[in-house]
Short mmCIF file of N, CA, C and O in Angstrom, two decimals:
data_model
loop_
_atom_site.label_atom_id
_atom_site.label_comp_id
_atom_site.label_asym_id
_atom_site.label_seq_id
_atom_site.Cartn_x
_atom_site.Cartn_y
_atom_site.Cartn_z
N UNK J 221 21.17 59.72 9.38
CA UNK J 221 19.94 59.95 8.57
C UNK J 221 19.74 58.76 7.68
O UNK J 221 20.63 58.20 7.18
N UNK J 222 18.41 58.48 7.54
CA UNK J 222 18.05 57.34 6.70
C UNK J 222 16.90 57.79 5.65
O UNK J 222 16.36 58.84 5.87
N UNK J 223 16.61 56.91 4.74
CA UNK J 223 15.54 57.31 3.78
C UNK J 223 14.24 56.57 4.14
O UNK J 223 13.13 56.87 3.64
N UNK J 224 14.34 55.50 4.93
CA UNK J 224 13.13 54.68 5.29
C UNK J 224 12.93 53.60 4.25
O UNK J 224 11.93 52.83 4.36
N UNK J 225 13.75 53.50 3.23
CA UNK J 225 13.67 52.40 2.28
C UNK J 225 14.55 51.23 2.70
O UNK J 225 15.76 51.37 2.84
N UNK J 226 13.89 50.09 2.97
CA UNK J 226 14.63 48.95 3.48
C UNK J 226 15.59 48.43 2.49
O UNK J 226 15.26 48.22 1.33
N UNK J 227 16.88 48.19 2.90
CA UNK J 227 17.88 47.68 2.01
C UNK J 227 17.89 46.17 1.93
O UNK J 227 18.04 45.55 0.88
N UNK J 228 17.67 45.45 3.07
CA UNK J 228 17.59 44.05 3.13
C UNK J 228 17.05 43.63 4.50
O UNK J 228 16.82 44.45 5.32
N UNK J 229 16.86 42.29 4.62
CA UNK J 229 16.37 41.72 5.90
C UNK J 229 17.57 41.09 6.61
O UNK J 229 18.46 40.54 5.94
N UNK J 230 17.58 41.17 7.91
CA UNK J 230 18.56 40.49 8.74
C UNK J 230 17.91 39.47 9.61
O UNK J 230 16.64 39.51 9.75
N UNK J 231 18.63 38.58 10.19
CA UNK J 231 18.07 37.59 11.12
C UNK J 231 18.76 37.71 12.41
O UNK J 231 20.01 37.82 12.51
N UNK J 232 17.97 37.75 13.50
CA UNK J 232 18.52 37.81 14.88
C UNK J 232 19.12 36.47 15.18
O UNK J 232 18.43 35.40 15.25
N UNK J 233 20.46 36.42 15.43
CA UNK J 233 21.20 35.12 15.66
C UNK J 233 21.41 34.91 17.15
O UNK J 233 21.44 33.82 17.58
N UNK J 234 21.52 36.01 17.88
CA UNK J 234 21.81 35.92 19.36
C UNK J 234 21.37 37.18 20.01
O UNK J 234 21.52 38.27 19.53
N UNK J 235 20.94 37.01 21.27
CA UNK J 235 20.58 38.12 22.20
C UNK J 235 21.33 37.88 23.52
O UNK J 235 21.06 36.79 24.09
N UNK J 236 22.11 38.77 23.87
CA UNK J 236 22.89 38.65 25.14
C UNK J 236 22.69 39.84 26.04
O UNK J 236 23.01 40.97 25.68
N UNK J 237 22.16 39.58 27.28
CA UNK J 237 22.01 40.65 28.27
C UNK J 237 23.33 41.03 28.82
O UNK J 237 24.20 40.23 29.00
N UNK J 238 23.50 42.33 28.85
CA UNK J 238 24.78 42.90 29.43
C UNK J 238 24.36 44.04 30.35
O UNK J 238 24.16 45.17 29.95
N UNK J 239 24.22 43.69 31.63
CA UNK J 239 23.64 44.56 32.70
C UNK J 239 22.25 44.96 32.19
O UNK J 239 21.45 44.05 31.96
N UNK J 240 21.95 46.22 32.01
CA UNK J 240 20.59 46.63 31.60
C UNK J 240 20.48 46.79 30.02
O UNK J 240 19.45 47.10 29.55
N UNK J 241 21.59 46.48 29.33
CA UNK J 241 21.63 46.60 27.88
C UNK J 241 21.43 45.27 27.23
O UNK J 241 21.51 44.19 27.87
N UNK J 242 21.25 45.24 25.88
CA UNK J 242 21.02 44.02 25.13
C UNK J 242 21.97 44.01 23.93
O UNK J 242 21.88 44.98 23.10
N UNK J 243 22.88 43.08 23.86
CA UNK J 243 23.75 42.89 22.71
C UNK J 243 22.94 42.01 21.72
O UNK J 243 22.51 40.94 22.13
N UNK J 244 22.95 42.45 20.45
CA UNK J 244 22.23 41.71 19.44
C UNK J 244 23.07 41.41 18.24
O UNK J 244 23.71 42.24 17.71
N UNK J 245 23.14 40.09 17.92
CA UNK J 245 23.89 39.64 16.77
C UNK J 245 22.96 39.42 15.63
O UNK J 245 22.02 38.70 15.79
N UNK J 246 23.27 40.04 14.47
CA UNK J 246 22.34 39.98 13.32
C UNK J 246 23.19 39.44 12.11
O UNK J 246 24.33 39.84 11.88
N UNK J 247 22.61 38.51 11.39
CA UNK J 247 23.26 38.04 10.15
C UNK J 247 22.43 38.63 8.97
O UNK J 247 21.17 38.74 9.06
N UNK J 248 23.20 39.09 7.92
CA UNK J 248 22.51 39.66 6.72
C UNK J 248 23.48 39.69 5.62
O UNK J 248 24.73 39.50 5.79
N UNK J 249 22.96 40.00 4.44
CA UNK J 249 23.80 40.11 3.23
C UNK J 249 24.70 41.31 3.28
O UNK J 249 25.66 41.36 2.47
N UNK J 250 24.40 42.30 4.12
CA UNK J 250 25.25 43.47 4.16
C UNK J 250 26.21 43.45 5.35
O UNK J 250 27.09 44.33 5.43
N UNK J 251 26.07 42.55 6.26
CA UNK J 251 26.84 42.56 7.52
C UNK J 251 28.34 42.65 7.28
O UNK J 251 29.01 43.45 7.91
N UNK J 252 28.89 41.85 6.39
CA UNK J 252 30.39 41.88 6.19
C UNK J 252 30.82 43.20 5.57
O UNK J 252 32.00 43.47 5.64
N UNK J 253 29.93 44.01 5.01
CA UNK J 253 30.35 45.28 4.46
C UNK J 253 30.30 46.43 5.55
O UNK J 253 30.78 47.52 5.30
N UNK J 254 29.73 46.15 6.70
CA UNK J 254 29.59 47.20 7.76
C UNK J 254 30.90 47.35 8.43
O UNK J 254 31.83 46.54 8.33
N UNK J 255 31.05 48.43 9.21
CA UNK J 255 32.22 48.71 10.00
C UNK J 255 31.85 49.17 11.37
O UNK J 255 30.73 49.73 11.52
N UNK J 256 32.70 48.95 12.31
CA UNK J 256 32.45 49.42 13.71
C UNK J 256 32.22 50.89 13.72
O UNK J 256 32.89 51.65 12.96
N UNK J 257 31.23 51.29 14.54
CA UNK J 257 30.78 52.71 14.76
C UNK J 257 29.89 53.30 13.58
O UNK J 257 29.51 54.39 13.62
N UNK J 258 29.53 52.39 12.67
CA UNK J 258 28.57 52.81 11.64
C UNK J 258 27.20 52.69 12.14
O UNK J 258 26.83 51.76 12.91
N UNK J 259 26.32 53.64 11.79
CA UNK J 259 24.94 53.66 12.17
C UNK J 259 24.15 52.89 11.14
O UNK J 259 24.26 53.11 9.93
N UNK J 260 23.25 51.93 11.68
CA UNK J 260 22.41 51.21 10.79
C UNK J 260 20.97 51.17 11.42
O UNK J 260 20.81 51.02 12.66
N UNK J 261 20.02 51.31 10.53
CA UNK J 261 18.62 51.28 11.02
C UNK J 261 18.22 49.74 11.10
O UNK J 261 18.36 49.09 10.15
N UNK J 262 17.73 49.40 12.26
CA UNK J 262 17.23 48.08 12.52
C UNK J 262 15.73 48.21 12.90
O UNK J 262 15.45 48.70 13.96
N UNK J 263 14.87 47.84 11.94
CA UNK J 263 13.44 48.01 12.16
C UNK J 263 13.10 49.47 12.50
O UNK J 263 12.25 49.74 13.32
N UNK J 264 13.85 50.41 11.82
CA UNK J 264 13.62 51.81 12.07
C UNK J 264 14.38 52.42 13.24
O UNK J 264 14.31 53.64 13.47
N UNK J 265 15.09 51.67 13.99
CA UNK J 265 15.83 52.09 15.21
C UNK J 265 17.30 52.23 14.81
O UNK J 265 17.94 51.28 14.37
N UNK J 266 17.84 53.40 14.99
CA UNK J 266 19.31 53.67 14.74
C UNK J 266 20.11 53.02 15.77
O UNK J 266 19.96 53.36 16.94
N UNK J 267 20.96 51.99 15.39
CA UNK J 267 21.85 51.37 16.31
C UNK J 267 23.24 51.38 15.74
O UNK J 267 23.45 51.30 14.54
N UNK J 268 24.26 51.48 16.60
CA UNK J 268 25.66 51.55 16.20
C UNK J 268 26.34 50.12 16.16
O UNK J 268 26.21 49.39 17.12
N UNK J 269 27.02 49.84 15.06
CA UNK J 269 27.71 48.61 14.96
C UNK J 269 28.86 48.57 15.87
O UNK J 269 29.73 49.49 15.93
N UNK J 270 28.95 47.48 16.71
CA UNK J 270 30.07 47.41 17.73
C UNK J 270 31.09 46.37 17.24
O UNK J 270 32.23 46.32 17.75
N UNK J 271 30.71 45.43 16.40
CA UNK J 271 31.58 44.41 15.90
C UNK J 271 31.07 43.82 14.61
O UNK J 271 29.83 43.82 14.38
N UNK J 272 31.95 43.33 13.69
CA UNK J 272 31.57 42.69 12.52
C UNK J 272 32.37 41.37 12.46
O UNK J 272 33.64 41.43 12.66
N UNK J 273 31.71 40.21 12.24
CA UNK J 273 32.30 38.92 12.20
C UNK J 273 31.75 38.19 11.10
O UNK J 273 30.59 37.67 11.16
N UNK J 274 32.45 38.04 9.96
CA UNK J 274 32.00 37.38 8.77
C UNK J 274 30.63 37.91 8.29
O UNK J 274 30.57 39.08 8.03
N UNK J 275 29.56 37.11 8.26
CA UNK J 275 28.31 37.53 7.75
C UNK J 275 27.38 37.98 8.88
O UNK J 275 26.13 38.04 8.74
N UNK J 276 27.98 38.38 10.02
CA UNK J 276 27.14 38.92 11.11
C UNK J 276 27.70 40.23 11.63
O UNK J 276 28.82 40.52 11.44
N UNK J 277 26.83 41.04 12.22
CA UNK J 277 27.31 42.21 12.95
C UNK J 277 26.57 42.29 14.27
O UNK J 277 25.57 41.67 14.47
N UNK J 278 27.21 42.99 15.16
CA UNK J 278 26.69 43.19 16.56
C UNK J 278 26.37 44.60 16.88
O UNK J 278 27.14 45.47 16.48
N UNK J 279 25.23 44.82 17.52
CA UNK J 279 24.85 46.14 17.93
C UNK J 279 24.45 46.04 19.40
O UNK J 279 24.12 44.87 19.90
N UNK J 280 24.43 47.13 20.15
CA UNK J 280 23.97 47.13 21.47
C UNK J 280 22.85 48.12 21.68
O UNK J 280 22.98 49.22 21.30
N UNK J 281 21.74 47.66 22.25
CA UNK J 281 20.59 48.53 22.58
C UNK J 281 20.71 48.79 24.04
O UNK J 281 20.69 47.93 24.91
N UNK J 282 20.80 50.07 24.35
CA UNK J 282 20.87 50.45 25.80
C UNK J 282 19.41 50.54 26.39
O UNK J 282 18.42 50.41 25.68
N UNK J 283 19.36 50.64 27.73
CA UNK J 283 18.10 50.49 28.45
C UNK J 283 17.05 51.53 27.84
O UNK J 283 15.89 51.15 27.70
N UNK J 284 17.44 52.68 27.68
CA UNK J 284 16.51 53.68 27.14
C UNK J 284 15.89 53.26 25.79
O UNK J 284 14.69 53.38 25.58
N UNK J 285 16.75 52.76 24.92
CA UNK J 285 16.25 52.31 23.63
C UNK J 285 15.33 51.11 23.84
O UNK J 285 14.28 51.10 23.17
N UNK J 286 15.67 50.21 24.74
CA UNK J 286 14.78 49.04 24.98
C UNK J 286 13.41 49.48 25.56
O UNK J 286 12.43 48.85 25.28
N UNK J 287 13.37 50.59 26.32
CA UNK J 287 12.14 51.00 26.88
C UNK J 287 11.24 51.75 25.96
O UNK J 287 9.99 51.87 26.19
N UNK J 288 11.75 52.30 24.88
CA UNK J 288 10.92 53.09 23.95
C UNK J 288 10.71 52.42 22.56
O UNK J 288 10.28 53.14 21.61
N UNK J 289 11.18 51.17 22.43
CA UNK J 289 11.08 50.53 21.13
C UNK J 289 10.50 49.10 21.44
O UNK J 289 10.25 48.72 22.53
N UNK J 290 10.42 48.29 20.36
CA UNK J 290 9.97 46.88 20.49
C UNK J 290 11.23 45.95 20.47
O UNK J 290 11.05 44.75 20.49
N UNK J 291 12.44 46.45 20.60
CA UNK J 291 13.61 45.57 20.55
C UNK J 291 13.66 44.60 21.67
O UNK J 291 14.17 43.43 21.46
N UNK J 292 13.09 44.98 22.83
CA UNK J 292 13.14 44.05 23.98
C UNK J 292 12.24 42.76 23.70
O UNK J 292 12.31 41.81 24.41
N UNK J 293 11.41 42.88 22.65
CA UNK J 293 10.56 41.71 22.24
C UNK J 293 11.18 40.79 21.29
O UNK J 293 10.54 39.82 20.89
N UNK J 294 12.29 41.22 20.71
CA UNK J 294 12.91 40.43 19.63
C UNK J 294 13.31 39.03 20.26
O UNK J 294 13.67 38.95 21.35
N UNK J 295 13.31 37.99 19.33
CA UNK J 295 13.67 36.72 19.71
C UNK J 295 14.65 36.16 18.67
O UNK J 295 14.70 36.62 17.54
N UNK J 296 15.49 35.20 19.04
CA UNK J 296 16.35 34.62 18.14
C UNK J 296 15.53 33.97 17.00
O UNK J 296 14.51 33.35 17.24
N UNK J 297 15.92 34.24 15.70
CA UNK J 297 15.24 33.74 14.54
C UNK J 297 14.37 34.82 13.97
O UNK J 297 13.89 34.71 12.75
N UNK J 298 14.06 35.88 14.68
CA UNK J 298 13.27 37.00 14.13
C UNK J 298 13.94 37.64 12.94
O UNK J 298 15.22 37.69 12.88
N UNK J 299 13.20 38.18 11.95
CA UNK J 299 13.79 38.97 10.84
C UNK J 299 13.55 40.39 11.15
O UNK J 299 12.54 40.75 11.74
N UNK J 300 14.53 41.24 10.80
CA UNK J 300 14.44 42.68 10.96
C UNK J 300 14.79 43.40 9.67
O UNK J 300 15.57 42.91 8.91
N UNK J 301 14.19 44.56 9.53
CA UNK J 301 14.53 45.41 8.34
C UNK J 301 15.81 46.18 8.61
O UNK J 301 15.99 46.72 9.71
N UNK J 302 16.70 46.18 7.63
CA UNK J 302 17.94 46.84 7.75
C UNK J 302 18.13 47.92 6.68
O UNK J 302 17.71 47.71 5.55
N UNK J 303 18.72 49.05 7.05
CA UNK J 303 19.02 50.16 6.14
C UNK J 303 20.27 50.85 6.67
O UNK J 303 20.39 51.29 7.79
N UNK J 304 21.25 50.98 5.73
CA UNK J 304 22.47 51.76 6.08
C UNK J 304 22.15 53.19 5.97
O UNK J 304 21.23 53.69 5.31
N UNK J 305 22.91 54.08 6.74
CA UNK J 305 22.70 55.51 6.72
C UNK J 305 22.98 56.08 5.33
O UNK J 305 23.58 55.45 4.47
N UNK J 306 22.34 57.24 5.10
CA UNK J 306 22.52 58.01 3.86
C UNK J 306 23.96 58.27 3.53
O UNK J 306 24.75 58.54 4.46
N UNK J 307 24.24 58.22 2.26
CA UNK J 307 25.57 58.69 1.72
C UNK J 307 25.41 59.93 0.89
O UNK J 307 24.56 59.94 0.01
N UNK J 308 26.14 61.01 1.23
CA UNK J 308 26.05 62.20 0.46
C UNK J 308 26.45 61.95 -1.00
O UNK J 308 27.40 61.22 -1.29
N UNK J 309 25.63 62.43 -1.94
CA UNK J 309 25.87 62.20 -3.37
C UNK J 309 25.11 61.05 -4.02
O UNK J 309 25.20 60.90 -5.19
N UNK J 310 24.43 60.29 -3.19
CA UNK J 310 23.70 59.16 -3.70
C UNK J 310 22.22 59.64 -4.02
O UNK J 310 21.75 60.67 -3.46
N UNK J 311 21.50 58.93 -4.89
CA UNK J 311 20.14 59.17 -5.09
C UNK J 311 19.30 58.88 -3.83
O UNK J 311 19.66 57.98 -3.11
N UNK J 312 18.38 59.75 -3.48
CA UNK J 312 17.58 59.59 -2.24
C UNK J 312 16.16 59.16 -2.54
O UNK J 312 15.38 59.93 -3.14
N UNK J 313 15.81 57.86 -2.33
CA UNK J 313 14.48 57.43 -2.42
C UNK J 313 13.82 57.64 -1.03
O UNK J 313 14.56 57.66 -0.01
N UNK J 314 12.50 57.63 -0.91
CA UNK J 314 11.85 57.69 0.42
C UNK J 314 11.91 59.12 1.03
O UNK J 314 11.66 60.07 0.31
N UNK J 315 12.31 59.13 2.33
CA UNK J 315 12.18 60.43 3.05
C UNK J 315 13.41 60.46 3.97
O UNK J 315 14.03 59.48 4.26
N UNK J 316 13.70 61.67 4.54
CA UNK J 316 14.69 61.83 5.50
C UNK J 316 14.10 61.21 6.82
O UNK J 316 13.09 61.69 7.27
N UNK J 317 14.78 60.32 7.45
CA UNK J 317 14.34 59.69 8.68
C UNK J 317 15.55 59.64 9.62
O UNK J 317 16.60 59.19 9.27
N UNK J 318 15.40 60.09 10.88
CA UNK J 318 16.48 60.05 11.80
C UNK J 318 16.80 58.71 12.43
O UNK J 318 17.92 58.35 12.65
N UNK J 319 15.78 57.95 12.71
CA UNK J 319 15.99 56.57 13.32
C UNK J 319 16.06 56.66 14.88
O UNK J 319 16.39 55.76 15.47
N UNK J 320 15.71 57.87 15.41
CA UNK J 320 15.68 58.01 16.83
C UNK J 320 14.21 57.88 17.24
O UNK J 320 13.28 58.47 16.72
N UNK J 321 13.93 57.02 18.28
CA UNK J 321 12.63 56.66 18.62
C UNK J 321 12.14 57.41 19.90
O UNK J 321 12.87 57.43 20.88
N UNK J 322 10.96 57.96 19.93
CA UNK J 322 10.42 58.63 21.10
C UNK J 322 9.37 57.78 21.88
O UNK J 322 9.28 57.93 23.01
N UNK J 323 8.74 56.87 21.14
CA UNK J 323 7.69 56.07 21.78
C UNK J 323 7.30 54.97 20.86
O UNK J 323 7.58 54.89 19.71
N UNK J 324 6.55 54.00 21.44
CA UNK J 324 5.94 52.94 20.68
C UNK J 324 4.44 53.14 20.59
O UNK J 324 3.80 53.40 21.56
N UNK J 325 3.98 53.14 19.38
CA UNK J 325 2.54 53.32 19.03
C UNK J 325 1.89 52.02 19.05
O UNK J 325 2.52 50.90 18.84
N UNK J 326 0.57 52.00 19.32
CA UNK J 326 -0.19 50.75 19.24
C UNK J 326 -1.14 50.80 18.06
O UNK J 326 -1.88 51.80 17.93
N UNK J 327 -1.18 49.80 17.18
CA UNK J 327 -2.09 49.72 16.08
C UNK J 327 -3.50 49.40 16.59
O UNK J 327 -3.62 48.39 17.20
N UNK J 328 -4.46 50.32 16.35
CA UNK J 328 -5.83 50.11 16.87
C UNK J 328 -6.73 49.67 15.76
O UNK J 328 -7.77 49.09 16.13
N UNK J 329 -6.43 49.88 14.46
CA UNK J 329 -7.30 49.45 13.43
C UNK J 329 -6.64 49.46 12.11
O UNK J 329 -5.66 50.24 11.92
N UNK J 330 -7.04 48.55 11.22
CA UNK J 330 -6.56 48.49 9.83
C UNK J 330 -7.76 48.24 8.99
O UNK J 330 -8.57 47.34 9.21
N UNK J 331 -7.96 49.20 7.98
CA UNK J 331 -9.16 49.12 7.10
C UNK J 331 -8.72 49.20 5.65
O UNK J 331 -7.80 50.01 5.28
N UNK J 332 -9.38 48.39 4.82
CA UNK J 332 -9.20 48.48 3.36
C UNK J 332 -9.94 49.69 2.82
O UNK J 332 -11.05 49.93 3.22
N UNK J 333 -9.24 50.51 2.06
CA UNK J 333 -9.89 51.70 1.42
C UNK J 333 -9.41 51.80 -0.03
O UNK J 333 -8.29 52.26 -0.20
N UNK J 334 -10.18 51.44 -0.91
CA UNK J 334 -9.85 51.60 -2.41
C UNK J 334 -8.51 51.11 -2.82
O UNK J 334 -7.81 51.81 -3.49
N UNK J 335 -8.21 49.90 -2.37
CA UNK J 335 -6.93 49.32 -2.80
C UNK J 335 -5.75 49.62 -1.93
O UNK J 335 -4.64 49.23 -2.13
N UNK J 336 -6.03 50.50 -0.89
CA UNK J 336 -4.95 50.87 0.06
C UNK J 336 -5.39 50.40 1.47
O UNK J 336 -6.54 50.01 1.67
N UNK J 337 -4.50 50.56 2.41
CA UNK J 337 -4.84 50.31 3.76
C UNK J 337 -4.80 51.62 4.59
O UNK J 337 -3.90 52.44 4.38
N UNK J 338 -5.79 51.84 5.41
CA UNK J 338 -5.79 52.96 6.34
C UNK J 338 -5.54 52.40 7.76
O UNK J 338 -6.29 51.59 8.23
N UNK J 339 -4.32 52.74 8.25
CA UNK J 339 -3.98 52.23 9.55
C UNK J 339 -4.02 53.31 10.60
O UNK J 339 -3.49 54.41 10.40
N UNK J 340 -4.67 53.07 11.66
CA UNK J 340 -4.78 53.95 12.77
C UNK J 340 -3.95 53.54 13.97
O UNK J 340 -4.01 52.40 14.37
N UNK J 341 -3.16 54.47 14.53
CA UNK J 341 -2.30 54.20 15.69
C UNK J 341 -2.74 55.04 16.83
O UNK J 341 -3.27 56.16 16.72
N UNK J 342 -2.44 54.53 18.03
CA UNK J 342 -2.67 55.27 19.31
C UNK J 342 -1.28 55.45 19.89
O UNK J 342 -0.46 54.57 20.01
N UNK J 343 -1.06 56.66 20.33
CA UNK J 343 0.18 57.04 20.94
C UNK J 343 0.10 57.31 22.43
O UNK J 343 -0.94 57.69 22.94
N UNK J 344 1.19 57.08 23.18
CA UNK J 344 1.11 57.56 24.60
C UNK J 344 0.75 59.00 24.76
O UNK J 344 1.06 59.86 23.86
N UNK J 345 0.03 59.35 25.79
CA UNK J 345 -0.47 60.71 26.02
C UNK J 345 0.53 61.78 25.73
O UNK J 345 0.21 62.85 25.01
N UNK J 346 1.75 61.72 26.19
CA UNK J 346 2.73 62.75 26.04
C UNK J 346 3.22 62.95 24.62
O UNK J 346 3.84 63.92 24.26
N UNK J 347 2.84 62.02 23.71
CA UNK J 347 3.26 62.11 22.31
C UNK J 347 2.06 62.37 21.37
O UNK J 347 2.26 62.39 20.16
N UNK J 348 0.92 62.63 21.89
CA UNK J 348 -0.25 62.90 21.00
C UNK J 348 -0.19 64.36 20.52
O UNK J 348 0.20 65.21 21.28
N UNK J 349 -0.60 64.52 19.23
CA UNK J 349 -0.60 65.87 18.67
C UNK J 349 -1.68 66.72 19.33
O UNK J 349 -2.68 66.23 19.82
N UNK J 350 -1.40 68.00 19.32
CA UNK J 350 -2.30 68.91 19.96
C UNK J 350 -3.60 69.14 19.12
O UNK J 350 -3.52 69.09 17.94
#
């Protein structure tokens, strides 16, 4: 579980295809504090840390994750939002967020409204509200 409040930005250092999966190496200010098997939100997608090496960590996105997120579009040098999972007993800012992705929405419009933005998204048919 996550709060949706970004902790820091990471940088995609390497992308390595492994059969139908994608191994992703990320450098960040929190990478050396992470541990193997820890869940970390990467641009809102929950991924499990598979290795930590100095100021980088590695995660693997499986084919299903690649098909329902934008991770397959990442390039070396891209920046990504990072957030560690909730810790019981800590202050909770934001909201409870699982980090499991069902689909990719398409932004169809952005409008200024009284100092705020109204953003409209379009979802695949099977994920549209009734």
